[in-house]
Amino acid sequence: QVQLQESGPGLVKPSETLSLTCTVSGGSISSYYWNWIRQPPGKGLEWIGYISYSGSTNYNPSLKSRVTISVDTSKSQFSLKLSSVTAADTAVYYCARIGTTYFDYWGQGTLVTVSS
Amino acid sequence: SYVLTQPPSVSVAPGQTARITCGGNNIGSKSVHWYQQKPGQAPVLVVYDDSDRPSGILERFSGSNSGNTATLTISRVEAGDEADYYCQVWDSSTDHGVFGGGTKLTVL
C-alpha cells in the first residue's frame, strides 16, 4: 500500500520561503507524477503543481513565479518550496500521487501558518 | 484556464438520493473524478473516470458525465455521507489539475 507523509515547519514568517517534503513508502517514486495540493482554512482544494519521476515539472500559473518542486529518488522524497509567502498562503498542504488523471494516494496533510 | 462549477451546498434526507453536479465547458469530453472530504481528513477518491469506483467504495456512489455537466449520485444517503465533495479533471491543454469549488452535503 502506497503511503505519503508530509513534513516541514508548521509556522513560516511572512516574506520567507515555505519548505515541505513528502516521503513516499510502499511503492516506487520512480514512476507516476507527484503533486502538491493545498487547502486554505474553510476553503476548497487548489492544485499547486507536479513533478515527474524524471524531473519534469508543471505549476499552477497563479503560483508559478514562487513555486519550485524537486525530487530525490534516492530518498523516495519530493519537495515543495514556495517563496515570498504571505498570510494568503496559510493552508493545509497535501502531497498526492497521480495515476492517469486522478489523485489516487494522498498524504494526511500538514497545516502551514504564515505569521510573524 | 478550465473552470469547474459546483453548487456550494446540497441537502438531502436520510435514505434519499443526493445528486451533486459539476459544470464545465464540454466536460463530457473529459474524465471526471470525485473526492469525499470529511472534516480534518484528506480527500478520498470515490469515483474516477466519470463512473468507476475504487476498491472499497460502496456501490451507493456512482457518477455520470455528459455535455456540460458531470454528476455524482449517492443513493440511500446515510448520516456518514455528510462531507464536502470535490470534482476534478486534468486539463490536457495546459497539463494542469483542476478542482471544482466543492459542495457541502448535509444530511437532514
Short mmCIF file of C-alpha atoms in Angstrom, two decimals:
data_model
loop_
_atom_site.label_atom_id
_atom_site.label_comp_id
_atom_site.label_asym_id
_atom_site.label_seq_id
_atom_site.Cartn_x
_atom_site.Cartn_y
_atom_site.Cartn_z
CA GLN A 1 0.00 0.00 0.00
CA VAL A 2 1.48 3.33 -1.08
CA GLN A 3 1.76 5.88 1.71
CA LEU A 4 2.71 9.55 1.56
CA GLN A 5 3.79 11.68 4.52
CA GLU A 6 4.34 15.42 4.54
CA SER A 7 6.90 17.02 6.83
CA GLY A 8 8.19 20.51 7.46
CA PRO A 9 7.74 23.62 9.61
CA GLY A 10 4.22 24.47 10.70
CA LEU A 11 4.97 28.17 11.03
CA VAL A 12 6.65 30.41 8.47
CA LYS A 13 7.24 34.14 8.68
CA PRO A 14 5.87 36.49 6.00
CA SER A 15 8.25 37.05 3.05
CA GLU A 16 10.18 33.85 3.86
CA THR A 17 10.18 30.55 1.97
CA LEU A 18 7.87 27.67 2.85
CA SER A 19 9.59 24.29 2.50
CA LEU A 20 7.87 20.91 2.73
CA THR A 21 8.93 17.36 1.95
CA CYS A 22 6.79 14.36 1.05
CA THR A 23 8.15 10.88 1.75
CA VAL A 24 6.77 8.03 -0.33
CA SER A 25 6.71 4.49 1.02
CA GLY A 26 5.21 1.19 -0.06
CA GLY A 27 5.85 1.87 -3.73
CA SER A 28 8.39 3.27 -6.13
CA ILE A 29 8.73 7.00 -6.66
CA SER A 30 10.46 6.23 -9.94
CA SER A 31 7.19 6.30 -11.86
CA TYR A 32 3.97 8.33 -11.78
CA TYR A 33 3.66 12.05 -11.25
CA TRP A 34 3.91 13.57 -7.77
CA ASN A 35 1.82 16.56 -6.81
CA TRP A 36 1.30 19.26 -4.20
CA ILE A 37 -2.23 20.48 -3.42
CA ARG A 38 -3.27 22.99 -0.78
CA GLN A 39 -6.44 23.97 1.05
CA PRO A 40 -6.79 27.27 2.92
CA PRO A 41 -8.84 27.02 6.11
CA GLY A 42 -12.51 26.65 5.27
CA LYS A 43 -11.88 26.79 1.52
CA GLY A 44 -11.51 24.42 -1.41
CA LEU A 45 -8.65 22.48 -2.93
CA GLU A 46 -6.03 24.18 -5.10
CA TRP A 47 -3.59 22.25 -7.28
CA ILE A 48 -0.08 23.67 -6.90
CA GLY A 49 1.95 21.58 -9.33
CA TYR A 50 3.63 18.29 -10.12
CA ILE A 51 6.99 16.71 -10.72
CA SER A 52 7.50 13.56 -12.71
CA TYR A 53 9.87 10.79 -11.77
CA SER A 54 12.20 12.11 -14.46
CA GLY A 55 12.12 15.62 -13.02
CA SER A 56 9.82 17.45 -15.40
CA THR A 57 7.55 19.95 -13.68
CA ASN A 58 4.40 21.94 -14.26
CA TYR A 59 2.91 24.55 -11.96
CA ASN A 60 -0.34 26.39 -11.37
CA PRO A 61 0.04 29.71 -13.23
CA SER A 62 -1.20 31.62 -10.18
CA LEU A 63 1.79 30.37 -8.17
CA LYS A 64 4.34 29.64 -10.87
CA SER A 65 6.63 32.58 -10.11
CA ARG A 66 7.05 31.46 -6.49
CA VAL A 67 6.97 27.64 -6.66
CA THR A 68 9.68 25.05 -7.08
CA ILE A 69 9.06 21.30 -6.85
CA SER A 70 12.00 18.92 -6.80
CA VAL A 71 12.52 15.17 -6.39
CA ASP A 72 15.13 12.99 -4.70
CA THR A 73 14.51 9.48 -5.95
CA SER A 74 17.30 8.05 -3.78
CA LYS A 75 15.34 9.08 -0.69
CA SER A 76 11.85 8.48 -2.20
CA GLN A 77 11.05 12.10 -1.48
CA PHE A 78 9.80 15.12 -3.35
CA SER A 79 9.72 18.66 -2.07
CA LEU A 80 7.89 21.96 -2.34
CA LYS A 81 9.36 25.41 -1.97
CA LEU A 82 7.08 28.45 -2.02
CA SER A 83 8.84 31.78 -1.77
CA SER A 84 7.75 35.21 -0.52
CA VAL A 85 4.84 33.82 1.47
CA THR A 86 2.01 35.91 2.86
CA ALA A 87 -0.94 35.14 5.11
CA ALA A 88 -2.84 34.05 2.00
CA ASP A 89 -0.52 31.05 1.77
CA THR A 90 -1.74 29.72 5.12
CA ALA A 91 -3.23 26.34 4.29
CA VAL A 92 -3.16 22.61 4.76
CA TYR A 93 -0.66 21.31 2.21
CA TYR A 94 -1.15 17.82 0.78
CA CYS A 95 1.15 15.72 -1.32
CA ALA A 96 -0.55 13.29 -3.69
CA ARG A 97 0.20 10.80 -6.43
CA ILE A 98 -1.49 10.99 -9.77
CA GLY A 99 -2.12 7.79 -11.66
CA THR A 100 -3.57 8.67 -15.06
CA THR A 101 -5.57 11.83 -14.44
CA TYR A 102 -6.79 11.38 -10.86
CA PHE A 103 -5.14 11.60 -7.44
CA ASP A 104 -5.20 8.10 -6.05
CA TYR A 105 -3.00 8.42 -2.97
CA TRP A 106 -2.80 11.40 -0.62
CA GLY A 107 -0.77 12.33 2.40
CA GLN A 108 -2.60 13.24 5.60
CA GLY A 109 -1.83 16.93 5.06
CA THR A 110 0.15 19.41 7.11
CA LEU A 111 -1.01 22.84 8.25
CA VAL A 112 1.36 25.67 7.48
CA THR A 113 0.61 29.01 9.07
CA VAL A 114 2.22 32.20 7.82
CA SER A 115 2.58 34.63 10.67
CA SER A 116 5.21 36.77 12.33
CA SER B 1 -7.89 28.07 -17.75
CA TYR B 2 -10.56 25.42 -17.36
CA VAL B 3 -13.23 26.13 -14.74
CA LEU B 4 -15.39 23.64 -12.83
CA THR B 5 -18.55 24.91 -11.12
CA GLN B 6 -20.24 23.13 -8.21
CA PRO B 7 -23.20 24.19 -6.05
CA PRO B 8 -21.94 25.26 -2.61
CA SER B 9 -24.38 23.02 -0.79
CA VAL B 10 -26.81 20.15 -1.24
CA SER B 11 -29.19 18.86 1.43
CA VAL B 12 -30.94 15.51 1.47
CA ALA B 13 -32.90 13.39 3.94
CA PRO B 14 -31.55 10.02 5.05
CA GLY B 15 -32.46 7.24 2.66
CA GLN B 16 -32.97 9.61 -0.25
CA THR B 17 -30.74 10.19 -3.26
CA ALA B 18 -28.23 13.05 -3.41
CA ARG B 19 -27.06 14.45 -6.72
CA ILE B 20 -24.07 16.78 -6.85
CA THR B 21 -23.31 18.47 -10.13
CA CYS B 22 -20.07 19.71 -11.66
CA GLY B 23 -20.32 22.04 -14.62
CA GLY B 24 -17.65 22.75 -17.20
CA ASN B 25 -17.35 23.63 -20.87
CA ASN B 26 -17.82 20.37 -22.78
CA ILE B 27 -16.92 18.44 -19.63
CA GLY B 28 -18.38 15.34 -21.27
CA SER B 29 -15.20 15.11 -23.32
CA LYS B 30 -13.06 14.85 -20.19
CA SER B 31 -12.63 12.24 -17.47
CA VAL B 32 -14.18 13.49 -14.22
CA HIS B 33 -13.15 12.33 -10.77
CA TRP B 34 -14.85 12.85 -7.41
CA TYR B 35 -13.42 13.10 -3.89
CA GLN B 36 -15.09 12.97 -0.49
CA GLN B 37 -13.53 15.01 2.30
CA LYS B 38 -14.64 14.79 5.91
CA PRO B 39 -13.55 17.40 8.48
CA GLY B 40 -9.88 17.17 9.39
CA GLN B 41 -9.20 14.44 6.85
CA ALA B 42 -7.53 14.22 3.47
CA PRO B 43 -9.77 13.82 0.41
CA VAL B 44 -10.67 10.29 -0.61
CA LEU B 45 -11.32 9.27 -4.21
CA VAL B 46 -14.86 7.89 -4.53
CA VAL B 47 -15.40 7.92 -8.31
CA TYR B 48 -12.85 8.08 -11.12
CA ASP B 49 -13.10 8.22 -14.89
CA ASP B 50 -16.68 9.51 -14.71
CA SER B 51 -18.27 6.39 -13.22
CA ASP B 52 -15.73 3.87 -11.90
CA ARG B 53 -15.37 3.16 -8.21
CA PRO B 54 -12.07 2.44 -6.46
CA SER B 55 -11.83 -0.74 -4.46
CA GLY B 56 -13.66 -0.37 -1.16
CA ILE B 57 -16.06 2.36 -2.27
CA LEU B 58 -19.70 1.39 -1.87
CA GLU B 59 -21.99 0.87 -4.85
CA ARG B 60 -24.17 3.66 -3.47
CA PHE B 61 -21.68 6.07 -5.05
CA SER B 62 -22.00 6.46 -8.81
CA GLY B 63 -21.18 9.01 -11.45
CA SER B 64 -22.17 10.18 -14.89
CA ASN B 65 -20.86 12.72 -17.36
CA SER B 66 -22.36 14.23 -20.48
CA GLY B 67 -22.43 17.54 -22.26
CA ASN B 68 -21.55 20.33 -19.89
CA THR B 69 -22.41 18.56 -16.62
CA ALA B 70 -20.99 15.70 -14.60
CA THR B 71 -22.98 14.30 -11.69
CA LEU B 72 -22.08 12.38 -8.55
CA THR B 73 -25.05 10.38 -7.28
CA ILE B 74 -25.21 8.99 -3.76
CA SER B 75 -28.08 6.57 -3.24
CA ARG B 76 -29.69 5.72 0.09
CA VAL B 77 -27.86 8.54 1.80
CA GLU B 78 -26.64 7.95 5.34
CA ALA B 79 -25.50 10.34 8.04
CA GLY B 80 -21.94 9.16 7.45
CA ASP B 81 -22.04 10.54 3.89
CA GLU B 82 -22.12 14.09 5.22
CA ALA B 83 -18.95 15.66 3.85
CA ASP B 84 -17.52 18.03 1.26
CA TYR B 85 -17.37 16.64 -2.27
CA TYR B 86 -15.00 17.89 -4.98
CA CYS B 87 -14.95 17.18 -8.69
CA GLN B 88 -11.65 17.21 -10.56
CA VAL B 89 -10.39 16.95 -14.11
CA TRP B 90 -6.99 17.06 -15.73
CA ASP B 91 -6.81 19.86 -18.27
CA SER B 92 -4.78 18.27 -21.03
CA SER B 93 -4.38 21.54 -22.92
CA THR B 94 -2.33 23.02 -20.07
CA ASP B 95 -1.34 19.80 -18.28
CA HIS B 96 -2.80 21.17 -15.04
CA GLY B 97 -5.01 19.70 -12.36
CA VAL B 98 -8.34 21.48 -11.84
CA PHE B 99 -10.75 21.17 -8.91
CA GLY B 100 -14.30 22.36 -8.55
CA GLY B 101 -15.07 24.66 -5.64
CA GLY B 102 -16.61 21.87 -3.60
CA THR B 103 -20.12 21.01 -2.41
CA LYS B 104 -21.08 20.52 1.20
CA LEU B 105 -23.52 17.63 1.52
CA THR B 106 -25.82 17.96 4.52
CA VAL B 107 -27.89 15.01 5.67
CA LEU B 108 -31.03 16.40 7.26
#
